[in-house]
Amino acid sequence: MKILFLGFGNVARRLAAIVTDEGWPSRRGTFPVEVVGLFTASRGSLAGAVDLARARAELEATGRFDARHPLRTDMTPLEASRNLDYDVLVELSPLAIEARGEPAVSHIASALARGRHVVTANKGPVAFAYRKLAALAETQGVRFLFESSVMDGAPLFNMARVALRGCRVEAFAGILNGTTNAILCHMERGGSLEEGIAAAQAAGIAEADPSHDVDGWDGAAKTAALANVLMEADVTPFDVERRGIGSVSVGEVRRALAAGRRLKLVCRACRREGAIQTSVAVEEVAADDPFSLVDAYGAILRIETDLMHPLVLTQEGPEVMDTAYGVLNDLMEIAGTAERKGEEP
Amino acid sequence: MKILFLGFGNVARRLAAIVTDEGWPSRRGTFPVEVVGLFTASRGSLAGAVDLARARAELEATGRFDARHPLRTDMTPLEASRNLDYDVLVELSPLAIEARGEPAVSHIASALARGRHVVTANKGPVAFAYRKLAALAETQGVRFLFESSVMDGAPLFNMARVALRGCRVEAFAGILNGTTNAILCHMERGGSLEEGIAAAQAAGIAEADPSHDVDGWDGAAKTAALANVLMEADVTPFDVERRGIGSVSVGEVRRALAAGRRLKLVCRACRREGAIQTSVAVEEVAADDPFSLVDAYGAILRIETDLMHPLVLTQEGPEVMDTAYGVLNDLMEIAGTAERKGEEP
């Protein structure tokens, strides 16, 4: 499988570690990996037959690809998606709210339009352009997969695709933003909002500008992505009713805790009068609600359907390895599909 | 899709209600249903072009198929599985521990050997003969699916099949037997073991002979089924270390509760020194463990893999509709696979 990487941060490097490990060929669902390009926003880019293990080591040692690297290129990611010879575009850039998911949406669209599969861990394209991109993939007979965009690698979308068939998703609720959850947990232990943010930054989780998390934008993007995929909504993060944790005081957090309850930032969607209502807001959660057990960076999603009692999926303490695994699982899905078609993956 | 039903109890009748409902054709993943036989252990059997809605109504009204029913047959289920013209055998008989899963195992094997798909909600065949039946299905190029055999219709096996690819399952733990969980909850409220059993029987959940649940056999069968499928074990329920709830006293239950803990019957498997160890036993569960929130007939499963942090799947209050949905989802998987192959489903 010929892969073009757009983005080569922590997730991509962890993925590289798995597929270049000597145990890789013995795993189930394994496939041969050939990297034909590796593009970063500010650390230089490579085009050609990339040695993945070496590229990873180089980036981790020196922080960038040397200008004298023989594969070093000045091609843009859009040019690469249009011109390089690959089977799968692996898009791993961060969420861009103000730019409405761009430039990732254009990179993905250009790959799909060429009949190439796309895997992304970026929720932006699913939150802003799911309908368009899914239709393009369908027309071209290729896959557009994004398991890691919500709840890291927890098999949410893969599960929904094969395991909620025939069901109508009526509603969902989730704790989906680890940074704000960790900040609220920090405040329960007596810290301030600012200290909670600083702790999340020190742990390498929150962005330098934490407003995307704190103001609920990340949650809104995940809510929109889930509503678009699970409920056939056609919403963007701007349509999600959104209240972040910025105005939550330590007093409120501690008062709830004293009453045996916890404050959580909860993402919700439900059908009401023919429309799909979406929201992100701080809620008080009772002690006998599984949401109250979600600590730090953990995540939970409760799905209500018309043919089953509610299902709850929880991921305990996800980290970068989980996100990388979600991308890997999507690649395995593509490799398996191609295999079923009798093509060489 | 031509279906042969072996067993037509609550689950089959609920399934019949879904696929004969007027909303059925508009669901996603729908497929045409044609029933060619409908066999029950003691209520008579039909062979031929069965009118599913009428058969369901007749059985619910009179408790059996009338001897003068034009499709009434004396054929045995084994003869039916060998001779009728069907695409999918839907096997819905109850678990038979002493008989090591028979006669369901033989019925399923005979269908697979003829190149017919099989869906079962019976954990016996998966607990006693998974390896043999899966190999037979593989050889014949057909599907052997059993979503409802553990955790009712919660998409456990479907999820594992597509969403844990490449992972090695290192361990699992679950509360998987609703009857014993409901009995323990009853004892927490001050009832005796016997009263708990009577309440479960009155609710139509426990068998007339509750020993399969109380002695942990149902849990052992589910543990064996999960270990065989998720961990490539080759065990039967007789290999599972098993302690039921029969010796648990109200005092123990209440003492645990007073200390903020709950007694739960927990099914476990883990890899140890190259082997897979399996067990069913009562454990004290802490209040901050999601297992402590599982009430009455709810179920939970925690899966540990080598490439992800633990995943937890919970089903809230499953009933017969969930089991029926699991069977339906398996049928949709088969209809979808056939479609992908370009065959008529």
Coordinates of C-alpha atoms in Angstrom, one line a residue, chain A residues 14 18 27-29 147 153-155 158-159 161-169 229-230 232 287-293 302 305-319 321-322 325 328-330 332-333 340, chain B residues 14 18 27-29 147 153-155 158-159 161-169 229-230 232 287-293 302 305-319 321-322 325 328-330 332-333 340:
Chain A
R14 CA 3.6 6.4 16.5
I18 CA 4.1 0.2 14.7
R27 CA 0.0 -9.2 13.2
R28 CA -3.4 -10.1 11.8
G29 CA -4.6 -7.8 9.0
E147 CA -11.9 6.5 13.1
G153 CA -8.9 5.0 18.2
A154 CA -11.9 3.7 20.1
P155 CA -13.8 1.9 17.4
N158 CA -16.2 1.2 12.6
M159 CA -18.6 -0.1 15.2
R161 CA -20.8 1.1 10.3
V162 CA -21.2 -2.6 10.9
A163 CA -23.0 -2.9 14.1
L164 CA -25.8 -0.4 14.1
R165 CA -27.1 -1.4 10.6
G166 CA -30.8 -0.9 10.2
C167 CA -30.9 1.1 13.4
R168 CA -31.9 4.7 13.5
V169 CA -29.7 6.7 15.9
V229 CA -22.1 10.4 10.3
L230 CA -24.4 8.7 12.8
E232 CA -27.3 11.9 8.7
A287 CA -22.7 9.5 40.8
D288 CA -24.6 6.5 39.4
D289 CA -24.1 7.8 35.8
P290 CA -21.2 6.2 34.0
F291 CA -20.3 9.7 32.8
S292 CA -19.2 10.5 36.4
L293 CA -16.5 7.9 36.3
R302 CA -23.8 6.8 24.9
T305 CA -31.2 3.8 18.8
D306 CA -34.7 2.7 17.9
L307 CA -33.9 -1.1 17.9
M308 CA -31.7 -1.5 20.9
H309 CA -31.4 -0.3 24.5
P310 CA -28.6 2.3 24.9
L311 CA -25.0 1.3 24.2
V312 CA -22.2 3.0 26.0
L313 CA -18.6 2.9 24.7
T314 CA -15.8 4.0 27.1
Q315 CA -12.2 4.5 26.5
E316 CA -9.9 4.6 29.5
G317 CA -7.1 7.0 29.4
P318 CA -6.4 7.2 25.6
E319 CA -3.1 8.6 24.4
M321 CA -1.0 5.3 20.7
D322 CA -4.8 5.0 20.5
Y325 CA -4.2 2.7 16.2
L328 CA -3.9 1.9 11.5
N329 CA -7.3 0.2 11.8
D330 CA -8.7 2.4 9.0
M332 CA -6.4 -2.3 7.6
E333 CA -10.0 -1.8 6.6
R340 CA -11.7 -8.7 -1.2
Chain B
R14 CA -39.5 -10.2 17.9
I18 CA -39.3 -6.2 12.8
R27 CA -34.6 0.9 6.9
R28 CA -30.9 1.0 5.8
G29 CA -29.5 -2.4 5.1
E147 CA -23.7 -11.5 17.7
G153 CA -27.4 -7.6 20.5
A154 CA -24.6 -5.3 21.8
P155 CA -22.2 -5.2 18.8
N158 CA -19.1 -7.3 15.0
M159 CA -17.0 -4.6 16.7
R161 CA -14.1 -8.3 13.9
V162 CA -13.7 -4.9 12.2
A163 CA -12.4 -2.7 15.0
L164 CA -9.7 -4.6 16.8
R165 CA -7.9 -5.7 13.7
G166 CA -4.2 -6.1 14.2
C167 CA -4.6 -5.9 18.0
R168 CA -3.9 -8.8 20.3
V169 CA -6.6 -9.2 23.0
V229 CA -13.4 -15.8 19.3
L230 CA -11.4 -12.9 20.7
E232 CA -8.1 -17.7 19.7
A287 CA -17.7 2.3 43.6
D288 CA -15.4 4.0 41.0
D289 CA -15.3 0.9 38.8
P290 CA -17.8 1.1 35.9
F291 CA -18.8 -2.5 36.8
S292 CA -20.4 -1.2 40.0
L293 CA -22.9 0.7 37.9
R302 CA -13.9 -4.5 29.3
T305 CA -5.4 -5.1 23.9
D306 CA -1.8 -4.5 23.1
L307 CA -2.3 -1.5 20.8
M308 CA -5.0 0.5 22.7
H309 CA -6.0 1.5 26.2
P310 CA -8.8 -0.5 27.5
L311 CA -12.2 -0.3 25.8
V312 CA -15.4 -0.8 27.8
L313 CA -18.7 -1.6 26.2
T314 CA -21.9 -1.4 28.3
Q315 CA -25.4 -2.3 27.4
E316 CA -28.1 -0.7 29.5
G317 CA -31.1 -3.0 30.4
P318 CA -31.1 -5.3 27.4
E319 CA -34.2 -7.2 26.6
M321 CA -35.5 -6.7 21.4
D322 CA -31.8 -6.4 21.7
Y325 CA -31.6 -7.0 16.8
L328 CA -31.0 -9.0 12.5
N329 CA -27.6 -7.3 12.3
D330 CA -26.0 -10.6 11.5
M332 CA -27.7 -7.7 7.4
E333 CA -24.0 -8.5 7.4
R340 CA -20.7 -7.1 -2.4

